[in-house]
Amino acid sequence: MRGRPNLVLVHSPLVGASTWQSVARLLRARGHMAVVPSLGGVLADAGPYYARLAVTVADDIARRADGRIVLVGHSGAGALLPAVAHATAATVVGMVFVDALLPHPGRAWFDTVPTEMRDQLRRLTRQGMLPPWNEWFPPGTIEELLPDPALRGRFCEELPRVPLAYFDEPAPECPAPPPAHSAYLQLSDAYSAEASQAEREGWRVRRRRAHHLAILAEPEEVSATLEELIQGFAA
């Protein structure tokens, strides 16, 4: 039996690395090696964006993780994971998508969402840049998800402004992982379609009655479910 694979927890480019830090600490306490690369500032310059995001994660893996790894992506990071696997020299033995976009090689994010969402984001855009993610929603939405003021404050402080062009850029043509090396953790109703598609394709799927930011607000439950999902990659 080989040792446990290292876990690389990738946050959405729309938020900050703190979203994964509590889960990472709990996984380390359970004996796992867990690293959280930061994508802060990567989208500040002009595109192409996917390649730069993938290389940023791959460089962090080269510095802090070796051997076999499992990539874990939340939200928008799901679409990045195949490109990260292509960019890293490490051996990727599995991928876990946590309330995340599924890989969509050759297609832009805007190609995968309803027209209403595209129109909403275009209306919010000023000089090519979107406001921070928490300003995309009606007042009180983030307060409901993160009622603790200190936790919410740390989360909001990290939120970047993202170029609209990122959502128009096609994802790289990198192969998706095979079903035996894929898993999905659904946290919110918004990602029920992705979880169902993953299930149809033979992935291991777990569903929790939580919300999209449960990786930050409920790290104990999320880390325990992740540990269950990655057991199949450790053999």
Steps between C-alpha positions, in 0.01 A plus 500: 500500500646830398468805726220750485508741207561867567193724473509823301197715583436752221272796565284675244675794332200710609580464871809463719713218637351537850193310380700176522730570796278359778433183303873466432582530872249231589630267229856549628378416850370173355844420361468628144739728318285790378611814318295800389653689206403867475365639174496854635598753235525247217210655310627856541675502162364435153427148384537225413389410852454123525862421417629751755267368772603141429872580504460691828353191665757270336787717625359483854474123474865482391604700807284338764371160389662200337409149403135414445239775533124546499371829360198642681322794340217717632254691283673659198819306573334186364556615144870554577586155633572322167732786398678478837544125453649567156736769635637317805779244501340327800294184460132592524312196632161664541288813481219607731257769388337678794181689403701569189481551129571188300777506238387667177800481263476730202202686642485828690328528838243727335416209267396287798264736685153640428469817295363680806826443688709630210282808471517566873880492508530719194277758670722494809819551301682834513801562274530129433507400869235342718446609860603259778296180513299600809356794306344275237214406732212675679581670835513254787595194291858469626391589855260204492769261378770633735325643808823528700624859443869417541484204262301701249740791525804282424318343207394833348843661544652243261241531223663625178353691211495265202518592130187416305730363229582204728146370453525530122825302477464135391636246745808310374454177307630280781350154559264457793588236760356149455198412720703274730717799589222755540266598782241771563383660823181703464439763768222716354195462278667723241733213408248216492526471120879462517471236773242309298717512188799374698286218634386402149863486390589258777672733746469454875256766618405623846230757571480716813217730603716808540585804288765613254732648764478200734871436440552816704201486738483123566858373457460201733223344293666584169840362601345176627313448171810581298698244695236240415507589130878489464537158663444339162798689357741381769524137396 
